[in-house]
Amino acid sequence: MINKVHRLRLIISLAAFSLLMGCSSNHNQSKVPAEGADKLATEDGVTLTFWRNSGNDAENAAYEKLVAQFNMNNPTITIEMNPIPYSDYDTKLRTSIASGNPPDIMTIDAPSMASYAEAGALKPLTGFFKSDGNLEDIPTATLSAYTYKNDIFMAPLTESSIALFYNKKMFETKGIPLPSKNPEEPLTWEQVLDAAKKLTDSSKGIYGIDPAQGFQNAGATAYFKYPIIWQFGGEVMNADGTTSKGELDSPATKKALQFYADLYNKDKVSALEYPPDPFPNGKLAMTVDGSWSLSHYASDFPDFKLGEDYDIAPLPKGTRQAVANGSWSLAISSKSKHAEAAWKFVNFVTGYEGQKAYVAMTKDIPVRYSVAKEIAELNDYPKNIFVVQNQKFGRSRPITPIFPQMSDAVNKVFEEVTIGKRDIDTSVADAIKKIDEAYAGLQAQIK
């Protein structure tokens, strides 16, 4: 459930967004001219402000290195970077936009892109990308996460991904065939359920599967649980991001929701609560987790070894494979007076050279095909599972300007049908009503 701090943050963010909407203009009014990249000669001697969410030590160091390198190689353009703590970032950014004093360049998380673009706060980057952004080097599915109303609004840098982590020794003890390590040969959810039943021993506090990192905030729900809906052939919203009617209430989506709830309530192979670190501590046989956990297990659980104690397989599928894509990316303010110079920096950071330098320090998954091909560990097990899933089966979370409200409503459905054992039809209908009301309210603001 959403805690009080998150709710307060959301209220503040939406209040700033309302102010922003009041002073916005249509995003199509600020299209990049085809010859935009040739105007850099007129941008000599400019200083550009760059706001970003402050990350971990490796991410911070990587950005510092890239900014220093760009400033050194471009003496007529100065980038002034301002890292802001994650907890304050969105509120401060929306407030700066609403007050008419935004940074020239900013980082924005993929699901938030549409709300900023709808408000006219972002410069469309389509013309820039077509000019020298090397579009063919980025998976089409990845670009879709940064595209709104046929315009690209952000330049992606890295991806993260999730996969099925399983306790190899537990599988072997029970005589269960080990999952394939081929990124394109996942287990079905029915196979996962069958294995989970054999692996669960509630008397010892051992459960078969944590399918989506339990019950966290709405953002985590979107990243971990939407793929389950997609894998069963369902959808969360329509392609326009205007309503969930006909999608969230489809038979395929309801089947996914029922399967998820049954893991806890009928099959009892999942638990609502686990002790700390249940997977490396032997209390959880399978878990859907992220690529970032590899370093966590290696550093904090050195005796729990990849290849000996646990292994990784692609995410399970129902009727199809799917994984959520989209991460923090770079955007340019529609109010920047030096968009061409800003693009030069953005293109440097997210292009081949910048991206390669960044992921060498952070160990993240690069967006560009060319960079991923050059990093040996990304082409070998287990990292290749995360890379191939993103490149071939990645899907953007719904591109909609009401993403927070939509995500909260869908998160509540998962909680209600699983924890509260509420009727799925009733819960879904209530969610669709809330989503439609949120979209209608936004349209009324715009008018």
mmCIF file with all atom_site columns, C-alpha atoms in Angstrom, residues 229-342:
data_model
loop_
_atom_site.group_PDB
_atom_site.id
_atom_site.type_symbol
_atom_site.label_atom_id
_atom_site.label_alt_id
_atom_site.label_comp_id
_atom_site.label_asym_id
_atom_site.label_entity_id
_atom_site.label_seq_id
_atom_site.pdbx_PDB_ins_code
_atom_site.Cartn_x
_atom_site.Cartn_y
_atom_site.Cartn_z
_atom_site.occupancy
_atom_site.B_iso_or_equiv
_atom_site.pdbx_formal_charge
_atom_site.auth_seq_id
_atom_site.auth_comp_id
_atom_site.auth_asym_id
_atom_site.auth_atom_id
_atom_site.pdbx_PDB_model_num
ATOM 1   C CA . ILE A 1 229 ? -0.738  -9.341  -17.354 1.00 0.00 ? 229 ILE A CA 1
ATOM 2   C CA . TRP A 1 230 ? 1.044   -9.043  -20.699 1.00 0.00 ? 230 TRP A CA 1
ATOM 3   C CA . GLN A 1 231 ? 2.358   -12.606 -20.499 1.00 0.00 ? 231 GLN A CA 1
ATOM 4   C CA . PHE A 1 232 ? -1.209  -13.903 -20.236 1.00 0.00 ? 232 PHE A CA 1
ATOM 5   C CA . GLY A 1 233 ? -2.186  -11.868 -23.295 1.00 0.00 ? 233 GLY A CA 1
ATOM 6   C CA . GLY A 1 234 ? -3.821  -8.997  -21.408 1.00 0.00 ? 234 GLY A CA 1
ATOM 7   C CA . GLU A 1 235 ? -3.280  -5.241  -21.360 1.00 0.00 ? 235 GLU A CA 1
ATOM 8   C CA . VAL A 1 236 ? -3.484  -2.484  -18.759 1.00 0.00 ? 236 VAL A CA 1
ATOM 9   C CA . MET A 1 237 ? -4.592  0.462   -20.936 1.00 0.00 ? 237 MET A CA 1
ATOM 10  C CA . ASN A 1 238 ? -5.494  1.087   -24.550 1.00 0.00 ? 238 ASN A CA 1
ATOM 11  C CA . ALA A 1 239 ? -2.811  2.141   -27.023 1.00 0.00 ? 239 ALA A CA 1
ATOM 12  C CA . ASP A 1 240 ? -3.733  5.834   -26.672 1.00 0.00 ? 240 ASP A CA 1
ATOM 13  C CA . GLY A 1 241 ? -3.319  5.790   -22.890 1.00 0.00 ? 241 GLY A CA 1
ATOM 14  C CA . THR A 1 242 ? -6.798  7.245   -22.403 1.00 0.00 ? 242 THR A CA 1
ATOM 15  C CA . THR A 1 243 ? -8.706  4.400   -20.717 1.00 0.00 ? 243 THR A CA 1
ATOM 16  C CA . SER A 1 244 ? -8.376  0.894   -19.293 1.00 0.00 ? 244 SER A CA 1
ATOM 17  C CA . LYS A 1 245 ? -11.879 -0.112  -20.392 1.00 0.00 ? 245 LYS A CA 1
ATOM 18  C CA . GLY A 1 246 ? -11.747 -3.085  -22.717 1.00 0.00 ? 246 GLY A CA 1
ATOM 19  C CA . GLU A 1 247 ? -8.235  -3.928  -21.550 1.00 0.00 ? 247 GLU A CA 1
ATOM 20  C CA . LEU A 1 248 ? -8.057  -4.223  -17.759 1.00 0.00 ? 248 LEU A CA 1
ATOM 21  C CA . ASP A 1 249 ? -11.459 -5.949  -17.841 1.00 0.00 ? 249 ASP A CA 1
ATOM 22  C CA . SER A 1 250 ? -10.582 -8.318  -20.696 1.00 0.00 ? 250 SER A CA 1
ATOM 23  C CA . PRO A 1 251 ? -10.740 -12.089 -20.112 1.00 0.00 ? 251 PRO A CA 1
ATOM 24  C CA . ALA A 1 252 ? -6.962  -12.386 -20.582 1.00 0.00 ? 252 ALA A CA 1
ATOM 25  C CA . THR A 1 253 ? -6.189  -9.721  -17.973 1.00 0.00 ? 253 THR A CA 1
ATOM 26  C CA . LYS A 1 254 ? -8.653  -11.213 -15.508 1.00 0.00 ? 254 LYS A CA 1
ATOM 27  C CA . LYS A 1 255 ? -7.088  -14.633 -16.046 1.00 0.00 ? 255 LYS A CA 1
ATOM 28  C CA . ALA A 1 256 ? -3.699  -13.168 -15.136 1.00 0.00 ? 256 ALA A CA 1
ATOM 29  C CA . LEU A 1 257 ? -5.110  -11.535 -12.018 1.00 0.00 ? 257 LEU A CA 1
ATOM 30  C CA . GLN A 1 258 ? -6.815  -14.760 -10.957 1.00 0.00 ? 258 GLN A CA 1
ATOM 31  C CA . PHE A 1 259 ? -3.639  -16.789 -11.499 1.00 0.00 ? 259 PHE A CA 1
ATOM 32  C CA . TYR A 1 260 ? -1.652  -14.290 -9.426  1.00 0.00 ? 260 TYR A CA 1
ATOM 33  C CA . ALA A 1 261 ? -4.166  -14.291 -6.566  1.00 0.00 ? 261 ALA A CA 1
ATOM 34  C CA . ASP A 1 262 ? -4.370  -18.095 -6.612  1.00 0.00 ? 262 ASP A CA 1
ATOM 35  C CA . LEU A 1 263 ? -0.632  -18.389 -5.987  1.00 0.00 ? 263 LEU A CA 1
ATOM 36  C CA . TYR A 1 264 ? -1.312  -16.914 -2.538  1.00 0.00 ? 264 TYR A CA 1
ATOM 37  C CA . ASN A 1 265 ? -4.836  -18.012 -1.681  1.00 0.00 ? 265 ASN A CA 1
ATOM 38  C CA . LYS A 1 266 ? -5.580  -21.271 -3.512  1.00 0.00 ? 266 LYS A CA 1
ATOM 39  C CA . ASP A 1 267 ? -2.224  -22.893 -4.267  1.00 0.00 ? 267 ASP A CA 1
ATOM 40  C CA . LYS A 1 268 ? -0.515  -21.331 -1.236  1.00 0.00 ? 268 LYS A CA 1
ATOM 41  C CA . VAL A 1 269 ? 2.914   -21.368 -2.873  1.00 0.00 ? 269 VAL A CA 1
ATOM 42  C CA . SER A 1 270 ? 3.467   -17.671 -2.155  1.00 0.00 ? 270 SER A CA 1
ATOM 43  C CA . ALA A 1 271 ? 3.382   -15.743 1.113   1.00 0.00 ? 271 ALA A CA 1
ATOM 44  C CA . LEU A 1 272 ? 2.293   -12.199 1.891   1.00 0.00 ? 272 LEU A CA 1
ATOM 45  C CA . GLU A 1 273 ? 5.338   -11.709 4.095   1.00 0.00 ? 273 GLU A CA 1
ATOM 46  C CA . TYR A 1 274 ? 8.822   -13.187 4.092   1.00 0.00 ? 274 TYR A CA 1
ATOM 47  C CA . PRO A 1 275 ? 11.798  -12.910 6.436   1.00 0.00 ? 275 PRO A CA 1
ATOM 48  C CA . PRO A 1 276 ? 14.688  -10.687 5.280   1.00 0.00 ? 276 PRO A CA 1
ATOM 49  C CA . ASP A 1 277 ? 16.438  -11.944 2.119   1.00 0.00 ? 277 ASP A CA 1
ATOM 50  C CA . PRO A 1 278 ? 14.371  -15.134 1.865   1.00 0.00 ? 278 PRO A CA 1
ATOM 51  C CA . PHE A 1 279 ? 15.906  -16.280 -1.431  1.00 0.00 ? 279 PHE A CA 1
ATOM 52  C CA . PRO A 1 280 ? 19.596  -16.452 -0.453  1.00 0.00 ? 280 PRO A CA 1
ATOM 53  C CA . ASN A 1 281 ? 18.590  -17.661 3.022   1.00 0.00 ? 281 ASN A CA 1
ATOM 54  C CA . GLY A 1 282 ? 16.802  -20.704 1.626   1.00 0.00 ? 282 GLY A CA 1
ATOM 55  C CA . LYS A 1 283 ? 13.220  -19.688 2.445   1.00 0.00 ? 283 LYS A CA 1
ATOM 56  C CA . LEU A 1 284 ? 12.183  -19.023 -1.134  1.00 0.00 ? 284 LEU A CA 1
ATOM 57  C CA . ALA A 1 285 ? 12.761  -21.435 -4.019  1.00 0.00 ? 285 ALA A CA 1
ATOM 58  C CA . MET A 1 286 ? 12.011  -19.010 -6.849  1.00 0.00 ? 286 MET A CA 1
ATOM 59  C CA . THR A 1 287 ? 11.736  -15.268 -7.080  1.00 0.00 ? 287 THR A CA 1
ATOM 60  C CA . VAL A 1 288 ? 11.292  -12.728 -9.842  1.00 0.00 ? 288 VAL A CA 1
ATOM 61  C CA . ASP A 1 289 ? 14.090  -10.243 -9.257  1.00 0.00 ? 289 ASP A CA 1
ATOM 62  C CA . GLY A 1 290 ? 16.235  -7.689  -11.028 1.00 0.00 ? 290 GLY A CA 1
ATOM 63  C CA . SER A 1 291 ? 19.661  -7.712  -12.637 1.00 0.00 ? 291 SER A CA 1
ATOM 64  C CA . TRP A 1 292 ? 20.857  -5.473  -9.802  1.00 0.00 ? 292 TRP A CA 1
ATOM 65  C CA . SER A 1 293 ? 20.490  -8.349  -7.320  1.00 0.00 ? 293 SER A CA 1
ATOM 66  C CA . LEU A 1 294 ? 23.431  -10.212 -8.842  1.00 0.00 ? 294 LEU A CA 1
ATOM 67  C CA . SER A 1 295 ? 25.881  -7.823  -7.181  1.00 0.00 ? 295 SER A CA 1
ATOM 68  C CA . HIS A 1 296 ? 23.829  -7.849  -3.967  1.00 0.00 ? 296 HIS A CA 1
ATOM 69  C CA . TYR A 1 297 ? 24.075  -11.615 -3.636  1.00 0.00 ? 297 TYR A CA 1
ATOM 70  C CA . ALA A 1 298 ? 27.751  -11.653 -4.622  1.00 0.00 ? 298 ALA A CA 1
ATOM 71  C CA . SER A 1 299 ? 28.743  -9.062  -2.023  1.00 0.00 ? 299 SER A CA 1
ATOM 72  C CA . ASP A 1 300 ? 26.349  -9.821  0.841   1.00 0.00 ? 300 ASP A CA 1
ATOM 73  C CA . PHE A 1 301 ? 25.948  -13.593 0.442   1.00 0.00 ? 301 PHE A CA 1
ATOM 74  C CA . PRO A 1 302 ? 29.305  -14.839 -0.871  1.00 0.00 ? 302 PRO A CA 1
ATOM 75  C CA . ASP A 1 303 ? 28.494  -18.432 0.102   1.00 0.00 ? 303 ASP A CA 1
ATOM 76  C CA . PHE A 1 304 ? 25.343  -18.357 -2.042  1.00 0.00 ? 304 PHE A CA 1
ATOM 77  C CA . LYS A 1 305 ? 26.941  -18.817 -5.424  1.00 0.00 ? 305 LYS A CA 1
ATOM 78  C CA . LEU A 1 306 ? 25.574  -18.368 -8.921  1.00 0.00 ? 306 LEU A CA 1
ATOM 79  C CA . GLY A 1 307 ? 25.827  -21.647 -10.819 1.00 0.00 ? 307 GLY A CA 1
ATOM 80  C CA . GLU A 1 308 ? 26.153  -23.710 -7.654  1.00 0.00 ? 308 GLU A CA 1
ATOM 81  C CA . ASP A 1 309 ? 23.363  -22.629 -5.332  1.00 0.00 ? 309 ASP A CA 1
ATOM 82  C CA . TYR A 1 310 ? 21.152  -20.640 -7.681  1.00 0.00 ? 310 TYR A CA 1
ATOM 83  C CA . ASP A 1 311 ? 20.690  -19.873 -11.352 1.00 0.00 ? 311 ASP A CA 1
ATOM 84  C CA . ILE A 1 312 ? 18.674  -17.546 -13.548 1.00 0.00 ? 312 ILE A CA 1
ATOM 85  C CA . ALA A 1 313 ? 16.099  -18.193 -16.248 1.00 0.00 ? 313 ALA A CA 1
ATOM 86  C CA . PRO A 1 314 ? 14.011  -15.852 -18.427 1.00 0.00 ? 314 PRO A CA 1
ATOM 87  C CA . LEU A 1 315 ? 10.710  -14.595 -17.065 1.00 0.00 ? 315 LEU A CA 1
ATOM 88  C CA . PRO A 1 316 ? 7.922   -17.173 -17.340 1.00 0.00 ? 316 PRO A CA 1
ATOM 89  C CA . LYS A 1 317 ? 5.319   -16.810 -20.050 1.00 0.00 ? 317 LYS A CA 1
ATOM 90  C CA . GLY A 1 318 ? 1.646   -17.476 -20.437 1.00 0.00 ? 318 GLY A CA 1
ATOM 91  C CA . THR A 1 319 ? 0.852   -17.081 -24.129 1.00 0.00 ? 319 THR A CA 1
ATOM 92  C CA . ARG A 1 320 ? 3.825   -14.801 -24.828 1.00 0.00 ? 320 ARG A CA 1
ATOM 93  C CA . GLN A 1 321 ? 7.051   -13.409 -23.401 1.00 0.00 ? 321 GLN A CA 1
ATOM 94  C CA . ALA A 1 322 ? 7.100   -9.872  -22.029 1.00 0.00 ? 322 ALA A CA 1
ATOM 95  C CA . VAL A 1 323 ? 9.166   -7.687  -19.724 1.00 0.00 ? 323 VAL A CA 1
ATOM 96  C CA . ALA A 1 324 ? 8.793   -4.035  -18.751 1.00 0.00 ? 324 ALA A CA 1
ATOM 97  C CA . ASN A 1 325 ? 11.287  -1.589  -20.227 1.00 0.00 ? 325 ASN A CA 1
ATOM 98  C CA . GLY A 1 326 ? 12.012  2.113   -19.755 1.00 0.00 ? 326 GLY A CA 1
ATOM 99  C CA . SER A 1 327 ? 14.248  3.812   -17.236 1.00 0.00 ? 327 SER A CA 1
ATOM 100 C CA . TRP A 1 328 ? 15.605  7.238   -16.271 1.00 0.00 ? 328 TRP A CA 1
ATOM 101 C CA . SER A 1 329 ? 16.499  9.112   -19.446 1.00 0.00 ? 329 SER A CA 1
ATOM 102 C CA . LEU A 1 330 ? 17.527  12.564  -20.631 1.00 0.00 ? 330 LEU A CA 1
ATOM 103 C CA . ALA A 1 331 ? 15.141  15.245  -21.881 1.00 0.00 ? 331 ALA A CA 1
ATOM 104 C CA . ILE A 1 332 ? 15.447  18.868  -23.011 1.00 0.00 ? 332 ILE A CA 1
ATOM 105 C CA . SER A 1 333 ? 13.176  21.632  -21.739 1.00 0.00 ? 333 SER A CA 1
ATOM 106 C CA . SER A 1 334 ? 10.844  23.210  -24.280 1.00 0.00 ? 334 SER A CA 1
ATOM 107 C CA . LYS A 1 335 ? 11.893  26.560  -22.787 1.00 0.00 ? 335 LYS A CA 1
ATOM 108 C CA . SER A 1 336 ? 15.618  26.076  -23.325 1.00 0.00 ? 336 SER A CA 1
ATOM 109 C CA . LYS A 1 337 ? 17.051  28.835  -25.502 1.00 0.00 ? 337 LYS A CA 1
ATOM 110 C CA . HIS A 1 338 ? 19.901  26.592  -26.551 1.00 0.00 ? 338 HIS A CA 1
ATOM 111 C CA . ALA A 1 339 ? 18.245  23.348  -27.612 1.00 0.00 ? 339 ALA A CA 1
ATOM 112 C CA . GLU A 1 340 ? 20.893  22.521  -30.214 1.00 0.00 ? 340 GLU A CA 1
ATOM 113 C CA . ALA A 1 341 ? 23.706  22.783  -27.680 1.00 0.00 ? 341 ALA A CA 1
ATOM 114 C CA . ALA A 1 342 ? 21.609  20.803  -25.185 1.00 0.00 ? 342 ALA A CA 1
#
